[in-house]
Coordinates of C-alpha atoms in Angstrom, one line a residue:
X3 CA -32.9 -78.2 -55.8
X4 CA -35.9 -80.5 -56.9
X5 CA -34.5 -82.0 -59.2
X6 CA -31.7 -83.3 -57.5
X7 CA -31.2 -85.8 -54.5
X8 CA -28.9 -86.5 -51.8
X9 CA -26.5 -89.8 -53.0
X10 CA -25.0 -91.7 -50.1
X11 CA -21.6 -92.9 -50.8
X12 CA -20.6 -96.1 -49.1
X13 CA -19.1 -94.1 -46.0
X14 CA -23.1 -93.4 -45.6
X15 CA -22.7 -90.0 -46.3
X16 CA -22.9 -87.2 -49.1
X17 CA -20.5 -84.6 -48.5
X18 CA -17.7 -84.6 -50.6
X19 CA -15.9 -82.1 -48.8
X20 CA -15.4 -78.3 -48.3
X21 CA -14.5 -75.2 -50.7
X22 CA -13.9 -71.5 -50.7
X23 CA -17.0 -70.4 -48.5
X24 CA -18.9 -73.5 -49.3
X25 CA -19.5 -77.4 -48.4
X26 CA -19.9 -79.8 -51.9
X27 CA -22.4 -82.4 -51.8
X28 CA -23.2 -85.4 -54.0
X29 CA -26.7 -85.8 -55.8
X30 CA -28.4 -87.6 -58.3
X31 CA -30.7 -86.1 -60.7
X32 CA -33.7 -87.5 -60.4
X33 CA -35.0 -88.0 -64.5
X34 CA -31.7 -88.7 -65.6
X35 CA -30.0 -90.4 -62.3
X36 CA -26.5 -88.8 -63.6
X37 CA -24.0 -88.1 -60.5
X38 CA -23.3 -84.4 -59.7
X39 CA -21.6 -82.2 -57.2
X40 CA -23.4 -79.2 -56.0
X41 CA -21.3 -76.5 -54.2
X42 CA -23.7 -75.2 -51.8
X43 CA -22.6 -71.2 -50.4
X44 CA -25.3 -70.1 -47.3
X45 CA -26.0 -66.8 -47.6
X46 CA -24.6 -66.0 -43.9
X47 CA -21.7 -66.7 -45.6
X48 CA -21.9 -63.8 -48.3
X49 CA -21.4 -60.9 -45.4
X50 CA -19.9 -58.3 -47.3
X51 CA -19.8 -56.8 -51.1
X52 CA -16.2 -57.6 -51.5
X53 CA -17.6 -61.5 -51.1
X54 CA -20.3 -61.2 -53.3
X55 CA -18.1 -59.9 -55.7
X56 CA -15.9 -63.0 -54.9
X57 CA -18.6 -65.5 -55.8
X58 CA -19.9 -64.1 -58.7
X59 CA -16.6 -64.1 -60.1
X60 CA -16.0 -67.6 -59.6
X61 CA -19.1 -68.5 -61.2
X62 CA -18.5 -66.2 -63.7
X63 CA -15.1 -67.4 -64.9
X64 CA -15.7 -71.3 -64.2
X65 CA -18.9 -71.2 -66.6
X66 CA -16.1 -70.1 -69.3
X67 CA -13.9 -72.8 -68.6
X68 CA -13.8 -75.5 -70.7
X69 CA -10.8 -77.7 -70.7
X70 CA -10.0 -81.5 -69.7
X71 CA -8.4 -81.0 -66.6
X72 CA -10.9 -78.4 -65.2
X73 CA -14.2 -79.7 -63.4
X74 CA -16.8 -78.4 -65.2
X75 CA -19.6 -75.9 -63.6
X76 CA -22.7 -77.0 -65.7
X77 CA -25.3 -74.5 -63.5
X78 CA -25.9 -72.1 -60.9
X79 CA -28.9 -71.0 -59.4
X80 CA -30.1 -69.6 -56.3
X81 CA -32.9 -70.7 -53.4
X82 CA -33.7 -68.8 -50.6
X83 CA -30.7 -66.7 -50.8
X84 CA -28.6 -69.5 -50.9
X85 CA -26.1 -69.9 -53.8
X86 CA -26.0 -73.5 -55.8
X87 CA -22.9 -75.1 -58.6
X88 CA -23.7 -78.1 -59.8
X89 CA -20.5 -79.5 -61.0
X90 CA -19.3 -82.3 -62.1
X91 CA -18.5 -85.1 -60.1
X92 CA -15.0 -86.6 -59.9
X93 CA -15.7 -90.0 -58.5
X94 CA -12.1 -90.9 -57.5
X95 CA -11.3 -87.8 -54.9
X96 CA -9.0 -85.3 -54.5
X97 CA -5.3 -85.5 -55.0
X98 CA -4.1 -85.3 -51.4
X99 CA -5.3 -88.2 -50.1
X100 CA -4.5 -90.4 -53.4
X101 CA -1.3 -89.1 -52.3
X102 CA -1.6 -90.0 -48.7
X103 CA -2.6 -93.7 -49.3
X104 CA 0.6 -94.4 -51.4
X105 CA 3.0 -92.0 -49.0
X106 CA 4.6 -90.7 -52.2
X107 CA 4.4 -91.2 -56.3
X108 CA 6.8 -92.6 -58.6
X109 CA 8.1 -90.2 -60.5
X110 CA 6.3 -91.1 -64.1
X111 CA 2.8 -91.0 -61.9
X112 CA 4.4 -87.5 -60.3
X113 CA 4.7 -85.7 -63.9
X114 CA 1.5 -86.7 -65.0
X115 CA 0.0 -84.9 -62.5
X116 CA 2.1 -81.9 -62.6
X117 CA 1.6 -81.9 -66.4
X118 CA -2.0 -82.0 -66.6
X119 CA -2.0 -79.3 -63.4
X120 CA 0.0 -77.5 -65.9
X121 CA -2.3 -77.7 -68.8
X122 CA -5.5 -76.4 -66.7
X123 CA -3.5 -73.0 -65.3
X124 CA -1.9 -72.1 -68.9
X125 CA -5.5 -72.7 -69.7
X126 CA -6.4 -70.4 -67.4
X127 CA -3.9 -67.7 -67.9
X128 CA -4.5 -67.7 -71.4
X129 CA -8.3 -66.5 -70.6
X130 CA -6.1 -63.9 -67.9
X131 CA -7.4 -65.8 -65.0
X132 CA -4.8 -67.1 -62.6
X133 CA -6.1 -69.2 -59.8
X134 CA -4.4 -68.6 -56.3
X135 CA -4.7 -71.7 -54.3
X136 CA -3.1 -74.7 -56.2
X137 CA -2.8 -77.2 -53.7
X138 CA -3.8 -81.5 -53.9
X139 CA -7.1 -80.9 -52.1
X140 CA -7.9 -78.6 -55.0
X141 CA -6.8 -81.3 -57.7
X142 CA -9.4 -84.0 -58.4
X143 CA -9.4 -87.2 -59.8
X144 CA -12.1 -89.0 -62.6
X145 CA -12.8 -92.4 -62.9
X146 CA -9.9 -92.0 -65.4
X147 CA -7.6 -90.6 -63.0
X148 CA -7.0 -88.1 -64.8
X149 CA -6.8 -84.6 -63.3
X150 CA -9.5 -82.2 -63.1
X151 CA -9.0 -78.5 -61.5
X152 CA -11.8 -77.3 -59.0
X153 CA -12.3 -74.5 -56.4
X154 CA -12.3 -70.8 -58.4
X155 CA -13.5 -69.4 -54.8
X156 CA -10.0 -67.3 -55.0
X157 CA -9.1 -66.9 -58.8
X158 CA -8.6 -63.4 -60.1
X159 CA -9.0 -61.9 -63.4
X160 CA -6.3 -60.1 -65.3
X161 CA -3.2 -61.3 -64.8
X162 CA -0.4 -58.8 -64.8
X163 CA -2.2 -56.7 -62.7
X164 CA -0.5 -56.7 -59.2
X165 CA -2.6 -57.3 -55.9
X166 CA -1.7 -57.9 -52.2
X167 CA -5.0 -59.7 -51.2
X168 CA -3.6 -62.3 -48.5
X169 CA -5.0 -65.5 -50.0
X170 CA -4.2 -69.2 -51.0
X171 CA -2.6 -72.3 -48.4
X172 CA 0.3 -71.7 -46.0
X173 CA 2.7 -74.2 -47.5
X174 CA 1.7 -73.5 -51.2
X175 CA 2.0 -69.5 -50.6
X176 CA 4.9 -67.6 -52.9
X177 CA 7.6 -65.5 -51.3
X178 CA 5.8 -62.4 -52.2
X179 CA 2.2 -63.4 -50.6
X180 CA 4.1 -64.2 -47.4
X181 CA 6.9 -61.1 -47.6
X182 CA 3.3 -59.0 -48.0
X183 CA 4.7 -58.0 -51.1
X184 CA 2.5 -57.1 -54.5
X185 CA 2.0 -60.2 -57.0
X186 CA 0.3 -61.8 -59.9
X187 CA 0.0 -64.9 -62.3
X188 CA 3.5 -66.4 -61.1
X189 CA 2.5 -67.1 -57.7
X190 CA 0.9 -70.1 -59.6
X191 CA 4.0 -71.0 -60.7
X192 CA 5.2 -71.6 -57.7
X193 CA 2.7 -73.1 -56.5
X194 CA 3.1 -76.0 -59.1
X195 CA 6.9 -76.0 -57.7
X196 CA 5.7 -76.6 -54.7
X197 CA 3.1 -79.7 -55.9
X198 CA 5.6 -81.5 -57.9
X199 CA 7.8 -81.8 -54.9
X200 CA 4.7 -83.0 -52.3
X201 CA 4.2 -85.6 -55.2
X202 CA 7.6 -86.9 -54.9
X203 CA 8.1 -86.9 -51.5
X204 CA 4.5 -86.9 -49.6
X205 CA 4.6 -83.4 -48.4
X206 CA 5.4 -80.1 -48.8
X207 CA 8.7 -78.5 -49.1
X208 CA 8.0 -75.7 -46.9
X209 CA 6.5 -76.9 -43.2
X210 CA 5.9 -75.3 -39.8
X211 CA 4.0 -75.2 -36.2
X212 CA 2.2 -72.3 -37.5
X213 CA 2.1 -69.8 -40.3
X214 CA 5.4 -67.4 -38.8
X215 CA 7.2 -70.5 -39.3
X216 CA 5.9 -71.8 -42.4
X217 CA 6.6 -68.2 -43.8
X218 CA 10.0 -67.9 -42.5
X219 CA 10.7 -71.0 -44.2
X220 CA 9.4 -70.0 -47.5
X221 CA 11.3 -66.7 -47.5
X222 CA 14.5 -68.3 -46.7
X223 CA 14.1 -70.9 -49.2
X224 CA 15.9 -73.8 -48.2
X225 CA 14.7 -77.1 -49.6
X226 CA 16.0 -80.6 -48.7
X227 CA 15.2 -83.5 -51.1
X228 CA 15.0 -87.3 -50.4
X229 CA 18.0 -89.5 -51.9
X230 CA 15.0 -91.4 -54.1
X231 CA 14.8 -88.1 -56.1
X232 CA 15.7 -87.7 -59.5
X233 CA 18.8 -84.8 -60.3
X234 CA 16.2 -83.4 -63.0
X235 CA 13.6 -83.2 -61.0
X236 CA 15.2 -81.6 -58.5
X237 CA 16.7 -79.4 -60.9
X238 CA 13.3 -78.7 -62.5
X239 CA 11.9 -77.7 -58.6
X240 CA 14.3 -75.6 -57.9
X241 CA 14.2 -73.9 -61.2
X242 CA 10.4 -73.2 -60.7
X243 CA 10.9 -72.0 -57.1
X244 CA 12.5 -69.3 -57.3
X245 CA 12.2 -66.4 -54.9
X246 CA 12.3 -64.1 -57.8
X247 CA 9.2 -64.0 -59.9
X248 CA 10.7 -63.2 -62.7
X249 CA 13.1 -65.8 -62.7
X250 CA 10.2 -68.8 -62.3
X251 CA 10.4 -71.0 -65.6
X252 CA 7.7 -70.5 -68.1
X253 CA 5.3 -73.3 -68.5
X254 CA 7.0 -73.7 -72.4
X255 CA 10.1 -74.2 -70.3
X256 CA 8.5 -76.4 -67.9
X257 CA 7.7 -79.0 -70.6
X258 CA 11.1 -78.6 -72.3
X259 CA 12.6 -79.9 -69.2
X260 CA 14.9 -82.8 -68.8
X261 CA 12.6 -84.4 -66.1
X262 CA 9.5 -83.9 -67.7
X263 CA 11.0 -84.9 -71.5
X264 CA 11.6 -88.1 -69.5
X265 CA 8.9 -88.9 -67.8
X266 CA 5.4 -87.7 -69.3
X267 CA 3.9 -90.6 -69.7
X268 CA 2.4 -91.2 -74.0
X269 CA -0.9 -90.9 -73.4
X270 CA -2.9 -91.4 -76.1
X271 CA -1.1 -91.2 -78.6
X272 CA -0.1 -87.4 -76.9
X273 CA 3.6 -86.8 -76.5
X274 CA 4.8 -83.7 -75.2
X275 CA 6.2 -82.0 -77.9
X276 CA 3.0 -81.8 -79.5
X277 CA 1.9 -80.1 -76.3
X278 CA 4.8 -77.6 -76.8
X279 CA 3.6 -77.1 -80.3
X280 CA 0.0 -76.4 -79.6
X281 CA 1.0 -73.0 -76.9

């Protein structure tokens, strides 16, 4: 860590927040004063093999990653036991609270978002890693805007292969994570369902006291939409959240969709049939 040091944002603080097993600091490095973030993991943290085995693999798989909605993980290294990312910094937050301060997006704003979300876990799946807990806090934002994926404290590798491990956020958790049911790769999918609609309305589809209701809710599957929304949005939610894995659109079918035909905003020079073409 000597070459780095603590940066103070104007809150007079450093932390940028909290991951998987591990609190994200901003520093500076000292020759070259560029901005990082470095995911600190304390070693009392790291209890058992099964969670060494956890971090290694997200360190393993993020150093692969290289896409434009995915933060990258430039280094690693460990001191005194601890284990250190230095990542790259995404100056204007996470998600949620962009969310938060404007209550809800417009719907152009919404499928940007959801697109570029999108992008990073076909990314993903494509190098048979699927990530397991999608949710705004986990969605970051440049000094762009533009989207960057963090947080591979829960991603698994190979895709098709089903797995029970209890894992992810309540409210973004499929049907067959809460029924305690085997899963794999599509429980992203759903998990983007779930997004586009918090997006549009400002929170989740599925809400509760506690987890036995959040569950309950997810399993029955009801979902109530605001007046302001779109028939093809709602049309394209419902399609993705589906109880039945196998019935969840495809991400090909995801961008072939009325709403997102409609909406994805032309950025440069980018329209979404090319993004069709290219998987």
């Amino acid at each position: 860590m000597s070459q780095f040091e603590p940066k103070y944002r104007p809150n007079g603080k450093t932390s940028l927040g909290t991951g998987s097993f591990g609190t994200v600091n901003l520093v500076q490095n000292i020759k070259s004063k560029q901005l990082y973030a470095i995911k600190s993991i304390q070693q009392c943290n790291i209890q058992t093999p099964y969670e060494q085995e956890g971090v290694e693999r997200e360190i393993k798989v993020h150093l692969k990653c290289r896409h434009p909605n995915i933060v990258n993980l430039y280094d690693s290294f460990i001191e005194q036991g601890n284990v250190y990312m230095v990542l790259e910094y995404a100056e204007n937050g996470n998600l949620y609270n962009y969310v938060q301060r404007r209550k809800r997006l417009e719907e152009k704003e919404a499928c940007k978002y959801f697109i570029q979300t999108c992008k990073a876990l076909q990314y993903l799946h494509e190098m048979n890693v699927f990530h397991r807990d999608i949710k705004p806090e986990n969605l970051l934002l440049d000094n762009n805007n533009d989207l960057k994926l963090c947080d591979f404290g829960w991603c698994a590798e190979n895709i098709h292969l089903k797995r029970k491990t209890f894992c992810g956020t309540y409210e973004y958790m499929a049907p067959e994570i809460v029924s305690d049911l085997p899963y794999d790769y599509k429980i992203d999918i759903w998990s983007v369902g779930v997004l586009l609609y918090e997006l549009l309305h400002g929170y989740a589809p599925f809400k509760g006291k506690e987890y036995k209701e959040i569950a309950q809710n997810i399993k029955n599957g009801l979902i109530r939409y605001s007046s302001t929304i779109s028939q093809d949005a709602q049309e394209l939610i419902k399609n993705i959240l589906q109880k039945d894995p196998q019935s969840r659109l495809s991400f090909k079918d995801i961008y072939q969709s009325a709403f997102v035909q409609r909406c994805f905003p032309q950025q440069q020079g980018c329209k979404i049939n090319q993004i069709i073409s290219q998987n």
